[in-house]
Coordinates of C-alpha atoms and ligand atoms in Angstrom, one line a residue:
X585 CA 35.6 -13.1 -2.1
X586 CA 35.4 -12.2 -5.7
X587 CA 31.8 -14.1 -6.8
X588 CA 30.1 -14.5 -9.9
X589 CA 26.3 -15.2 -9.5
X590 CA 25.2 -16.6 -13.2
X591 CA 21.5 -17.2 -13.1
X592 CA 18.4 -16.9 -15.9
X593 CA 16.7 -14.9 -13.8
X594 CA 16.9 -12.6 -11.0
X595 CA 14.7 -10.1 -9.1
X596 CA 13.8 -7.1 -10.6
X597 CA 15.5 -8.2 -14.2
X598 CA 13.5 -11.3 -15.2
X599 CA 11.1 -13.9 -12.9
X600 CA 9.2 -16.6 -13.1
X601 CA 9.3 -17.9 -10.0
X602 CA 11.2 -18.5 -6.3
X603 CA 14.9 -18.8 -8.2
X604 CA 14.4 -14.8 -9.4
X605 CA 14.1 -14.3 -5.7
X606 CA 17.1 -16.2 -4.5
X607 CA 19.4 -14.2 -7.0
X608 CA 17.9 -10.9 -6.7
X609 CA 18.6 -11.3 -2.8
X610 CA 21.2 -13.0 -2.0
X611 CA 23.9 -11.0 -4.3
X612 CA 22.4 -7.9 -2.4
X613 CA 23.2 -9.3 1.1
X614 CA 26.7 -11.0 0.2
X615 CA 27.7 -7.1 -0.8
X616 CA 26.8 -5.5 2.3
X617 CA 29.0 -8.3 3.6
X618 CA 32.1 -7.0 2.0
X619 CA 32.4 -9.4 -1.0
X620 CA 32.6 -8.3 -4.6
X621 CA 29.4 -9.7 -5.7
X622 CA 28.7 -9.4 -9.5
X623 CA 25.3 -10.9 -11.1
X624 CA 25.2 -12.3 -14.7
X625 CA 22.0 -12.8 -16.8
X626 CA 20.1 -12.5 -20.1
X627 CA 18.4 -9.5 -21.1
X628 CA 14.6 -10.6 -21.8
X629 CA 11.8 -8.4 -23.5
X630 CA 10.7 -8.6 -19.3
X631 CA 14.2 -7.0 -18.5
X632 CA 14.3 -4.0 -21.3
X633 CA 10.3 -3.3 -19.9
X634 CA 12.5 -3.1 -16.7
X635 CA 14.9 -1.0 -18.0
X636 CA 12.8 1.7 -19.8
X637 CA 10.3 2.6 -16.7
X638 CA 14.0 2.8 -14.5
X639 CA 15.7 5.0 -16.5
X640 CA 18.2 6.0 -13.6
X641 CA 19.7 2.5 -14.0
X642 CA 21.8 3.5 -17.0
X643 CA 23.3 0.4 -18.8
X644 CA 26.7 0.8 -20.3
X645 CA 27.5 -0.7 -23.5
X646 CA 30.5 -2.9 -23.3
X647 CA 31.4 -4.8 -26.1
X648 CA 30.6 -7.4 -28.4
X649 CA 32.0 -11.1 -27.9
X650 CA 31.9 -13.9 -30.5
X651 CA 29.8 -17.2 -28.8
X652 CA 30.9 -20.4 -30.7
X653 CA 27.7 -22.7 -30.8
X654 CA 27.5 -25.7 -33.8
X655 CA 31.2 -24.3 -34.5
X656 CA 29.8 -21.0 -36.0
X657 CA 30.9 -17.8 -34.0
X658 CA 27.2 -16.0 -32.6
X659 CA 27.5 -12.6 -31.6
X660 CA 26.4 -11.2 -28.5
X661 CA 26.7 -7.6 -26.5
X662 CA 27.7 -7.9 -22.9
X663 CA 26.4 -4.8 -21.4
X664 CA 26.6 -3.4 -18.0
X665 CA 24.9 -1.6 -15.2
X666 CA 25.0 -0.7 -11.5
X667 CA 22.0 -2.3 -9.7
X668 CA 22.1 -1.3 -5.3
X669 CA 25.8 -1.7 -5.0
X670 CA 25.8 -4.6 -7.3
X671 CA 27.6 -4.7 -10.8
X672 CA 25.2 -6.8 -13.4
X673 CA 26.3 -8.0 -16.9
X674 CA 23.4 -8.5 -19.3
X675 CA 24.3 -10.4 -22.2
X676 CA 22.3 -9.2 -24.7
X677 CA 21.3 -11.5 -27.9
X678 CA 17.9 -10.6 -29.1
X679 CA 17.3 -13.6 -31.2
X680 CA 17.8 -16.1 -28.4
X681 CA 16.5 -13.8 -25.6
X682 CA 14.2 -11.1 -27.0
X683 CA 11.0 -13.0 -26.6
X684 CA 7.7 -12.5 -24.2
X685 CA 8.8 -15.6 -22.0
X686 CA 11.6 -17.0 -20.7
X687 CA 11.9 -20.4 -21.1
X688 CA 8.1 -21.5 -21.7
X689 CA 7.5 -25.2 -22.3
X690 CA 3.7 -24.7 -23.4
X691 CA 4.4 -23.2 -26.9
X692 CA 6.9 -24.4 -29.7
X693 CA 8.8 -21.2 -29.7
X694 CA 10.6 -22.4 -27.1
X695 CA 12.2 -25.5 -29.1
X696 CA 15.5 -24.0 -28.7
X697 CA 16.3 -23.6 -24.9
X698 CA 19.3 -25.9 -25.0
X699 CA 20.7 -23.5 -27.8
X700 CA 19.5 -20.6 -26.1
X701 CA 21.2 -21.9 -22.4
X702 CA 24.3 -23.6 -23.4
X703 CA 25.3 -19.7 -25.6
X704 CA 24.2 -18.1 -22.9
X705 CA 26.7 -19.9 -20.1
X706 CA 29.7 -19.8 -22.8
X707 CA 28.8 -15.8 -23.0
X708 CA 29.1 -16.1 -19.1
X709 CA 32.7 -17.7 -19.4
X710 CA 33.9 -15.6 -22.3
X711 CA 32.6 -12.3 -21.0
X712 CA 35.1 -12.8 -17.9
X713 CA 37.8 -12.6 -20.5
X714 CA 36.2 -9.7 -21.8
X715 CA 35.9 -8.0 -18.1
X716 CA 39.6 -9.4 -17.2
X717 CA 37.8 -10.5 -14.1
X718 CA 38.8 -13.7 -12.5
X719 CA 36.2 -14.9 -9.4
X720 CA 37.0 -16.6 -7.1
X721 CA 33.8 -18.6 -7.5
X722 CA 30.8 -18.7 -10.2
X723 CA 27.4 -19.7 -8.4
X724 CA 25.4 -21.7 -11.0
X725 CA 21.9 -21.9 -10.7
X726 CA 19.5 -24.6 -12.3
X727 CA 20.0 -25.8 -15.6
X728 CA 20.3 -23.1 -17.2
X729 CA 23.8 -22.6 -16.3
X730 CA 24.9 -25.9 -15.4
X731 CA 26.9 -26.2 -18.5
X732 CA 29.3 -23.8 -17.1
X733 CA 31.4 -26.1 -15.4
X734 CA 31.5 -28.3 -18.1
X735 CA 32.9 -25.8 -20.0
X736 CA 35.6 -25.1 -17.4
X737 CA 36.5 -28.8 -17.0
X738 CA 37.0 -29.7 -20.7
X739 CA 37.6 -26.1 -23.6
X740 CA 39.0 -24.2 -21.0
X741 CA 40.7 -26.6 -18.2
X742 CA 44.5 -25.7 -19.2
X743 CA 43.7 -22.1 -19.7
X744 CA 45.2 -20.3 -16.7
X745 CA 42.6 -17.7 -16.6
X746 CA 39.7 -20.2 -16.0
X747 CA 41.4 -22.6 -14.2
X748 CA 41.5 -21.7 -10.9
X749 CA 37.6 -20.7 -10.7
X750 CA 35.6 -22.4 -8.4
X751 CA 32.0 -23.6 -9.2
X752 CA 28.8 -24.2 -7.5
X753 CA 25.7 -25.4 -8.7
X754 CA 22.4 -24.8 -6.3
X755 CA 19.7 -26.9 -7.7
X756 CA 16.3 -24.7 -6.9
X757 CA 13.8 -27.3 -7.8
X758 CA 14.8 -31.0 -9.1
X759 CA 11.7 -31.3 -11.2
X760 CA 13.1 -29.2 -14.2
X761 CA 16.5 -30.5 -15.7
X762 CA 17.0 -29.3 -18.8
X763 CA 16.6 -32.7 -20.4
X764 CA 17.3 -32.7 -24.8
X765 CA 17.8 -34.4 -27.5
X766 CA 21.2 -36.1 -27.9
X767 CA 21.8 -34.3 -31.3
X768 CA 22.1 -31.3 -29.2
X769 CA 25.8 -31.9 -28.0
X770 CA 26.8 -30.7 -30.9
X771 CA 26.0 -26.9 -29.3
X772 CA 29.1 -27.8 -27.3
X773 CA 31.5 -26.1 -29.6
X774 CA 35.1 -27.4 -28.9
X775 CA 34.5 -30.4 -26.8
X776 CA 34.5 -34.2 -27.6
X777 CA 31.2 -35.8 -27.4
X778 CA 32.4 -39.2 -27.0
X779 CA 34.0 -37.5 -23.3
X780 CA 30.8 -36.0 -22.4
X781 CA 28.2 -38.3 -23.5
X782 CA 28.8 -41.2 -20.9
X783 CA 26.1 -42.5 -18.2
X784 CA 29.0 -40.7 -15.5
X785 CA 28.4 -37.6 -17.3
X786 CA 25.4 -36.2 -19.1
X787 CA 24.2 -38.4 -20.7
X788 CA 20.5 -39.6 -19.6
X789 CA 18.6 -42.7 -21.1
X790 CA 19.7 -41.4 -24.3
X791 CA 19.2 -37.7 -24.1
X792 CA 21.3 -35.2 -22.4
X793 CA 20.7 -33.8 -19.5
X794 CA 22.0 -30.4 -19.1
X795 CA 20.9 -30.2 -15.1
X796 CA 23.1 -33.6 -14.7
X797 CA 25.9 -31.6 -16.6
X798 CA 26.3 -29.3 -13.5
X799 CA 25.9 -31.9 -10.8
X800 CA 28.8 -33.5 -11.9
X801 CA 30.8 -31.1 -12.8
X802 CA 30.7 -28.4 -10.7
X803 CA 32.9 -28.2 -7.6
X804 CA 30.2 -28.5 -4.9
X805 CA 26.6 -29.0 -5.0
X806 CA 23.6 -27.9 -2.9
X807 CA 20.2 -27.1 -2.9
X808 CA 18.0 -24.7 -1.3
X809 CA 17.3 -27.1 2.1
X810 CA 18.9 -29.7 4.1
X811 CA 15.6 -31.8 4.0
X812 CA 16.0 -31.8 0.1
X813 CA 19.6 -32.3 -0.4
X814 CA 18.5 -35.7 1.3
X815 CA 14.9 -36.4 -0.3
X816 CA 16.4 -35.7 -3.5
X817 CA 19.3 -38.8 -3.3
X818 CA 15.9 -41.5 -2.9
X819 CA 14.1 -42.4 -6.1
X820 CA 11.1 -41.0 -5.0
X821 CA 12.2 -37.6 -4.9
X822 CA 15.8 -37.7 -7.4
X823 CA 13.4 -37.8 -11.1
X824 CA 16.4 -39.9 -12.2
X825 CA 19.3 -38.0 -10.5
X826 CA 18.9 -39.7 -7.7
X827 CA 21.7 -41.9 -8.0
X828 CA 24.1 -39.4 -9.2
X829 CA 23.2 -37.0 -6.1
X830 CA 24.2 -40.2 -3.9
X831 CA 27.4 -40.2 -5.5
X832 CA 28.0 -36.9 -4.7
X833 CA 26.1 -36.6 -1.0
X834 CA 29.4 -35.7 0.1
X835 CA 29.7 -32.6 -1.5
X836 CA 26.2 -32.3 -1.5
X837 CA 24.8 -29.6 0.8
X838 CA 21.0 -27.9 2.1
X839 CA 21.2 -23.9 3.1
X840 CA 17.5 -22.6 3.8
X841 CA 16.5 -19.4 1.6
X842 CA 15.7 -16.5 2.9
X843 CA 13.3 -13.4 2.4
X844 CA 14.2 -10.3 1.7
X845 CA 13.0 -8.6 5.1
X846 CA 12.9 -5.2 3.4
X847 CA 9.8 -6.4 0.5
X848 CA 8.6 -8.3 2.9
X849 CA 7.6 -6.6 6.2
X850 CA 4.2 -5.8 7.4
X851 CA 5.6 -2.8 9.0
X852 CA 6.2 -0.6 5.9
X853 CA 4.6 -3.0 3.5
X854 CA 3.4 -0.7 0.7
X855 CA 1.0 -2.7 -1.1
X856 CA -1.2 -3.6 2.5
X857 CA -3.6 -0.5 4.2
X858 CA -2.7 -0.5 7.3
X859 CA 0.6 -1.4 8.6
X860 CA 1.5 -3.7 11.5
X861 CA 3.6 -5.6 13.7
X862 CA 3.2 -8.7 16.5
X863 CA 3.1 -5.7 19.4
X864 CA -0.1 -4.4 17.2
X865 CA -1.8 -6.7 15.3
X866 CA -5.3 -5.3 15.0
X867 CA -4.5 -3.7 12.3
X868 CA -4.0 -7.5 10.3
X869 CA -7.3 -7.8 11.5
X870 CA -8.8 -4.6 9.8
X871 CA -6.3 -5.9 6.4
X872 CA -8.4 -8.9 6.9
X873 CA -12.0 -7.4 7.1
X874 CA -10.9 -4.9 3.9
X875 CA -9.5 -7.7 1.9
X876 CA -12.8 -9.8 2.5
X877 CA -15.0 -7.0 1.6
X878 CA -13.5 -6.2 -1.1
X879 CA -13.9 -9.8 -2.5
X880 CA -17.2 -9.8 -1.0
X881 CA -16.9 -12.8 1.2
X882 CA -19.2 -13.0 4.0
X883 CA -17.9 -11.8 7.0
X884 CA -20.4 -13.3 9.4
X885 CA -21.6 -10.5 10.5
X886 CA -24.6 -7.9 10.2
X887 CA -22.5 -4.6 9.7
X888 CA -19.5 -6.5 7.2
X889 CA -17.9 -3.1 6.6
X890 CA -17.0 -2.8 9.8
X891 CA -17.5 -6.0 11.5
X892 CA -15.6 -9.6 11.3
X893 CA -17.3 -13.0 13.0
X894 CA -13.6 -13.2 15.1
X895 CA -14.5 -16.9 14.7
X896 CA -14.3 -17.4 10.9
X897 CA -10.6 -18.2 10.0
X898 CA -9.2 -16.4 6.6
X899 CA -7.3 -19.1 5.1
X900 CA -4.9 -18.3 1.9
X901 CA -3.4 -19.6 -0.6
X902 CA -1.0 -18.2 -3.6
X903 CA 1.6 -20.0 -5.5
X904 CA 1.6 -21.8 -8.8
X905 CA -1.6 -24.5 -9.6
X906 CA 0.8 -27.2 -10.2
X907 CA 0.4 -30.9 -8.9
X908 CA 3.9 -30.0 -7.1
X909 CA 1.8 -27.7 -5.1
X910 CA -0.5 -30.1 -3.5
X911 CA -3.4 -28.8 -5.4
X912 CA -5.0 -32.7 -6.0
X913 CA -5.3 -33.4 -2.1
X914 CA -6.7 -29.8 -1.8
X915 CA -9.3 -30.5 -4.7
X916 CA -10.0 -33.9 -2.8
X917 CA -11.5 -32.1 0.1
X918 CA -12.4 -28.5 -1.1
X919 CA -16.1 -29.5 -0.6
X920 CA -15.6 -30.7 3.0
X921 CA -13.3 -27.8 3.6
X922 CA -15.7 -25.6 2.0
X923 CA -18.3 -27.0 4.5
X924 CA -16.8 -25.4 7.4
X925 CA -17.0 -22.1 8.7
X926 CA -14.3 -20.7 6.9
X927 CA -13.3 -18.3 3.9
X928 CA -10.9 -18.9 1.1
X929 CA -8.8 -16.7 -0.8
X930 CA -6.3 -18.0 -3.7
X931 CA -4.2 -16.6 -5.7
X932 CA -2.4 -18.6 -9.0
X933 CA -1.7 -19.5 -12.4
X934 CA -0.9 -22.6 -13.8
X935 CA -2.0 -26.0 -15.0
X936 CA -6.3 -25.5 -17.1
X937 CA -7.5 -28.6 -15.4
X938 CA -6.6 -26.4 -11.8
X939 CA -8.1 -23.5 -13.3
X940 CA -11.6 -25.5 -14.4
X941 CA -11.7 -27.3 -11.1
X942 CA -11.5 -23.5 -9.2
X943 CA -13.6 -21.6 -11.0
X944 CA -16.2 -24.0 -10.4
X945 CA -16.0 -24.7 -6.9
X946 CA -15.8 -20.6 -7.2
X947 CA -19.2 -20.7 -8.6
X948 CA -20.5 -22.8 -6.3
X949 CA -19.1 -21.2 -3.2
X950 CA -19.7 -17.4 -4.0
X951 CA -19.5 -16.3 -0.4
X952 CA -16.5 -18.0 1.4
X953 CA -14.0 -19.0 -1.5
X954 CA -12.4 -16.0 -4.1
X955 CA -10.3 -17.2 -6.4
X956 CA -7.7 -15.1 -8.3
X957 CA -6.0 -16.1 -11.3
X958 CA -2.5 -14.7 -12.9
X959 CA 0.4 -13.1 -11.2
X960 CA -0.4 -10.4 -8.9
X961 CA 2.6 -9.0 -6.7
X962 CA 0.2 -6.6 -5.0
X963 CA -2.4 -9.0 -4.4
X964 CA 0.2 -11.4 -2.8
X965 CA 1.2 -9.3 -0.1
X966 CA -2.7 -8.4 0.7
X967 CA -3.2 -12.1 1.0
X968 CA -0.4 -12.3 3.2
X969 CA -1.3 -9.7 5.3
X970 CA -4.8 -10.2 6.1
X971 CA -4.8 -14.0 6.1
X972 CA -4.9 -16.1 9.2
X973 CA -3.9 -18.9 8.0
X974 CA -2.0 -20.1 4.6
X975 CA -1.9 -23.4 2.8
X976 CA 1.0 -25.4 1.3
X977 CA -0.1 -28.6 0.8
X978 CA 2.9 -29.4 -1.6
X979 CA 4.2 -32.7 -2.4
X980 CA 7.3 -31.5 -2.3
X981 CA 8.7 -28.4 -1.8
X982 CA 12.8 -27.6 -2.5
X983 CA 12.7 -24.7 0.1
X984 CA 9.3 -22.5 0.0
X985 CA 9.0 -19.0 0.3
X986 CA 5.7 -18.6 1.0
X987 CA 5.7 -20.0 4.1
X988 CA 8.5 -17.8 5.1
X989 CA 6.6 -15.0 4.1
X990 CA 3.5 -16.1 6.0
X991 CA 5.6 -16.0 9.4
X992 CA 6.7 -12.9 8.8
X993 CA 3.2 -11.5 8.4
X994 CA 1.6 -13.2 11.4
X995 CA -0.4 -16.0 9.0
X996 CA 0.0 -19.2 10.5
X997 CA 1.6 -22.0 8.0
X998 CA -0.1 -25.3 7.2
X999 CA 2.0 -27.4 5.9
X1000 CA 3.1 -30.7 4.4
X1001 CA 6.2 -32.1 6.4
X1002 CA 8.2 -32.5 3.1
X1003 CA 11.5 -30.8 2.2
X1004 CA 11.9 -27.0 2.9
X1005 CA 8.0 -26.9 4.5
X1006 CA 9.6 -29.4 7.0
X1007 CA 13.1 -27.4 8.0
X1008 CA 10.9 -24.3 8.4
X1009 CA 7.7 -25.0 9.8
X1010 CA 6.9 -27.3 13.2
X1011 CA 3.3 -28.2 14.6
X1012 CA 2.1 -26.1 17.5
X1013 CA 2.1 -28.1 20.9
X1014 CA -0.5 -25.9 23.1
X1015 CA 1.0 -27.5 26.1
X1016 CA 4.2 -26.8 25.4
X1017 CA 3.7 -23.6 23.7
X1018 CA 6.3 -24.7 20.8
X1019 CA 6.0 -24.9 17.7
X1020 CA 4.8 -22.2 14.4
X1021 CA 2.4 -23.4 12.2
X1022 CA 0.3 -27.3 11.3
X1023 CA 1.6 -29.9 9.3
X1024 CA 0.6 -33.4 8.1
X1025 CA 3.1 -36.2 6.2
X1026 CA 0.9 -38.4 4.6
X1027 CA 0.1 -37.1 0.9
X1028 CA -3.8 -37.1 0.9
X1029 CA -6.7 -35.1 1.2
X1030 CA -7.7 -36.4 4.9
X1031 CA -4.6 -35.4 6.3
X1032 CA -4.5 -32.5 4.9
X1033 CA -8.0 -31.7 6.3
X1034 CA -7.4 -32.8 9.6
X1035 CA -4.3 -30.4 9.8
X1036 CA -6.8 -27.8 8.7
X1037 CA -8.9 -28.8 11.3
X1038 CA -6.3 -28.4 14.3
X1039 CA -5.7 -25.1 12.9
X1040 CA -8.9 -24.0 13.3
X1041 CA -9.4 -25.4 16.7
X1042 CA -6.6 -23.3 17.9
X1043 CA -7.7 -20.2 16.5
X1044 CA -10.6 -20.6 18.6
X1045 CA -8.1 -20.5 21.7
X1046 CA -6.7 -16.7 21.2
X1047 CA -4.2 -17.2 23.4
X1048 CA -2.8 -20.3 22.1
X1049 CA -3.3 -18.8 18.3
X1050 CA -1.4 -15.6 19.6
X1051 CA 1.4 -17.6 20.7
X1052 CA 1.8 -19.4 17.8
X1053 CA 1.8 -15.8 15.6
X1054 CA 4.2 -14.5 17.5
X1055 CA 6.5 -18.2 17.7
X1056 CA 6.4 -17.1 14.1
X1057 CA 7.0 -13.6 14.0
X1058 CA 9.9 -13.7 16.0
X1059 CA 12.0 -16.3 13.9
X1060 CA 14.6 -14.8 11.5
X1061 CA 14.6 -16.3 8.1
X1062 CA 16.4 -12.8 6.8
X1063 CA 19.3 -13.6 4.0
X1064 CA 21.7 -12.7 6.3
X1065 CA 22.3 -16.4 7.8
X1066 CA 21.4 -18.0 5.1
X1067 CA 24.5 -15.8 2.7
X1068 CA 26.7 -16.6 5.9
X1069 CA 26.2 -20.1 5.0
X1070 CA 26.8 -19.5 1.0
X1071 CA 30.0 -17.8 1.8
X1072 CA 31.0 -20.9 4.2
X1073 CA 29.9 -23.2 1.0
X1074 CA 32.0 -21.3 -1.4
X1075 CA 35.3 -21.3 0.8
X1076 CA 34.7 -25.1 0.5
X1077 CA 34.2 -25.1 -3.1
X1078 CA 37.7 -23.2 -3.9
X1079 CA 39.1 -25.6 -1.0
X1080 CA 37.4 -28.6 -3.5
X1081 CA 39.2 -27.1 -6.9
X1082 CA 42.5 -26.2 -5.0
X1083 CA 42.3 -30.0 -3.9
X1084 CA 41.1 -31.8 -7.4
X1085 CA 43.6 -29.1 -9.4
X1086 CA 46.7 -28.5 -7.4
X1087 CA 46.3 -25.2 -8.0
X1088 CA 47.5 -22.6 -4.9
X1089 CA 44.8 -19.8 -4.5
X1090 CA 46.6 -16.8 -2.8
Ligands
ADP1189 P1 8.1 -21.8 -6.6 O1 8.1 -23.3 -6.6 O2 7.0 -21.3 -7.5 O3 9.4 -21.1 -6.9 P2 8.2 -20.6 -4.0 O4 7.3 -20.8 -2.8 O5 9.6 -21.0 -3.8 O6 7.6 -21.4 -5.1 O7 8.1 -19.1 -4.5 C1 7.0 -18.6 -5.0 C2 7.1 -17.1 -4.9 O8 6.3 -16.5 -6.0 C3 6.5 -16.5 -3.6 O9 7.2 -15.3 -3.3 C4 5.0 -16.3 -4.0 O10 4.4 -15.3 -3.2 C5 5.1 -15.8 -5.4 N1 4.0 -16.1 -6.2 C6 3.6 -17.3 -6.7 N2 2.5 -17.3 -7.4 C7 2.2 -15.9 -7.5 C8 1.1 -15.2 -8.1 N3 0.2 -15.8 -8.8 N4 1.1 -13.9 -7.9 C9 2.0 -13.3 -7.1 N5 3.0 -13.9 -6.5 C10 3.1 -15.2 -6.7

């Protein structure tokens, strides 16, 4: 299949978080597959820095297209480079994109992000034209791009180049929509407000929603599991939507993400010491006892350089300090948790009042908790690979990497049983032998401490623990079933325009 994956960010161009992932892998994977895979995003202040130190990606210039937004034509440069078999466009505008974030909410530079996204997805539409490149389908991601469809179902419907394309929107974490101002829909050059700005369309309590624009537009729908493609059409879960998923739970699907198993493998791993798989796993336990040394956390023993208590757990934690993260039930029961013969390491950035809260408890706990704050790729994978455990206590959770990660590396999950944390991750039965990780449902700080607890009864059971590591390691949350199911979802969504248009696709 010919497909266009349009995103705002993608691994290693531009990330901020899990969705960079998704599109850096997944385009990768559908390639070796035999499809003709093309990736479309803006070029960032992150993505030249990206650029310069890889010289030996050499990006070719196209051309310049004219972007009507307000009416006025806005000029950008599609440019063009070969990334690992895959062809990326970069659409290049420096006043919209040449800035030291992406799409921040903190600071008021960032005022113009429905400018900045609705240009970027007409660039997307227009540069096609520019490429003469049809595809089959355009995969949408997040807001961001959800006005592409739009675009495609009203300016461009009767224009046979456009009209056969197929669309579909994943939706990587309903929380962020893209919500603005109704004076906005005037950045919709060409279209009739009156058609767009109705409660069946995108309009939303008075604003417009540019997330809600996709959803209904585009062809099919999914998100990034199948436990929340169904959390997400109940009012707890839908932050508004919800109603307008249910309409659409038809077309409405779940595919799991994957890893990418090459970044992530504790086999050739280059940011970890020493190297490791489940038929040798002392060596996670000397990643361990280097890792805790180096943060100075009590090891339990009188010779720490070379010794570990083999009874103290090494529990971690990295991901954004967010309240989607769970981090209030944690902060409930850090004391009681702290109380226990374990050790802590986290790794984050995010919310101040998470960042206070840590730094004290930090203080307080000098020996068994380090905490780490900012992004730190390197540090990440030495969490992963010397931890024995690793918490997610999210309160909810679209999909989840880091739990994926952790059973790659051998660290056992604990969980909350909500959306992606609750397709992946099961409760170890010892009888039985089943199961990969702990979980709890109930959204506080005593279950969440209980399910710590189990945890660290097992691990006191080496046999049992061992059984659950390697339940674990020997699942397969690769890409490569997760992009057979994309390519599945996209047959459907060219079945779903051929249907809705009449249109024969040869
Ligand atoms: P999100 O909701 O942030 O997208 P995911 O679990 O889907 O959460 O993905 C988060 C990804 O970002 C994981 O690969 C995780 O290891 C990584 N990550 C999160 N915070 C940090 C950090 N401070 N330093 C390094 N990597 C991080």
């Amino acid at each position: 299949m010919k497909i266009l994956v349009a995103t705002s960010e993608a691994v290693p161009f531009a990330k901020t978080g899990g969705l960079a992932d998704v599109t850096g892998a997944l385009p990768l994977v559908l390639s070796e597959k035999g499809h003709d895979v093309r990736l479309v995003l803006p070029e960032y202040t992150m993505t030249k820095k990206w650029l310069d130190s890889n010289p030996q990606f050499a990006v070719q210039r196209i051309n310049g297209i004219d972007v009507p937004i307000k009416g006025i034509p806005i000029k950008c440069i599609v440019q063009e480079l070969k990334h690992k078999n895959i062809t990326v466009y970069l659409i290049k505008n420096d006043d919209y994109f040449l800035r030291d974030e992406l799409y921040s909410t903190k600071s008021g530079d960032y005022e113009d992000n429905a400018e900045r996204f609705i240009f970027f997805s007409r660039a997307v539409l227009k540069m096609l034209r520019l490429k003469d490149w049809s595809p089959d389908v355009i995969h949408l991601n997040d807001w961001q791009t959800s006005p592409i469809p739009l675009f495609l179902k009203t300016v461009y419907k009767d224009d046979p180049f456009y009209s056969s394309i197929a669309t579909i929107l994943t939706v990587h974490n309903l929380g962020y929509q893209g919500v603005f101002n109704s004076s906005e829909l005037e950045l919709f050059s060409g279209v009739n407000p009156a058609e767009i700005f109705t409660m069946d369309r995108i309009e939303f309590y008075g604003k417009i929603n540019l997330l809600k624009s996709g959803i209904v537009y585009a062809d099919i729908v999914n998100t990034v599991s199948p436990k929340y493609a169904q959390e997400i059409q109940i009012p707890e879960c839908g932050y508004g939507l919800d109603g307008v998923l249910r309409q659409r739970s038809h077309e409405l699907y779940g595919i799991i993400n994957g890893i990418d198993y090459d970044t992530w493998n504790p086999s050739t791993d280059r940011e970890i010491l020493h190297h490791y798989n489940l038929e040798c796993l002392e060596n996670k336990r000397l990643n361990k006892l280097n890792l805790m040394n180096y943060f100075q956390l009590e090891t339990g023993t009188k010779s720490p350089k070379i010794e570990l208590d083999e009874k103290i757990p090494l529990i971690g934690l990295v991901g954004r300090l967010a309240a989607q993260k769970g981090l209030d039930i944690l902060a409930e029961v850090f004391e009681s948790l702290l109380s226990m013969d374990i050790r802590l390491i986290l790794l984050g950035s995010g919310e101040e009042k998470y960042h206070r809260l840590l730094q004290k408890i930090a203080r307080k706990y000098r020996d068994k908790i380090s905490v780490n704050f900012g992004y730190n790729e390197e540090l990440a994978h030495r969490i992963y690979a010397s931890s024995d455990m690793f918490l997610m206590p999210s309160h909810y959770e679209p999909c989840g990497l880091g739990q994926l990660i952790s059973l790659r590396y051998g660290t056992v999950p604990i969980v909350r049983e909500t959306g992606g944390l609750a397709d992946t991750i099961e409760e170890f039965d010892p009888l039985s032998g089943i199961g990969n990780g702990f979980t709890f449902t109930e959204y506080s700080g005593k279950a969440l401490l209980q399910a710590i607890k189990r945890a660290c009864y097992i691990y006191q059971h080496k046999t049992d623990w061992q059984r659950c590591i390697s339940n674990g390691m020997n699942q397969d949350y690769s890409w490569s079933n997760s992009a057979i199911e994309y390519v599945k979802l996209y047959r459907r969504a060219v079945a779903s325009k051929v249907r809705s248009s009449g249109i024969q696709k040869l």
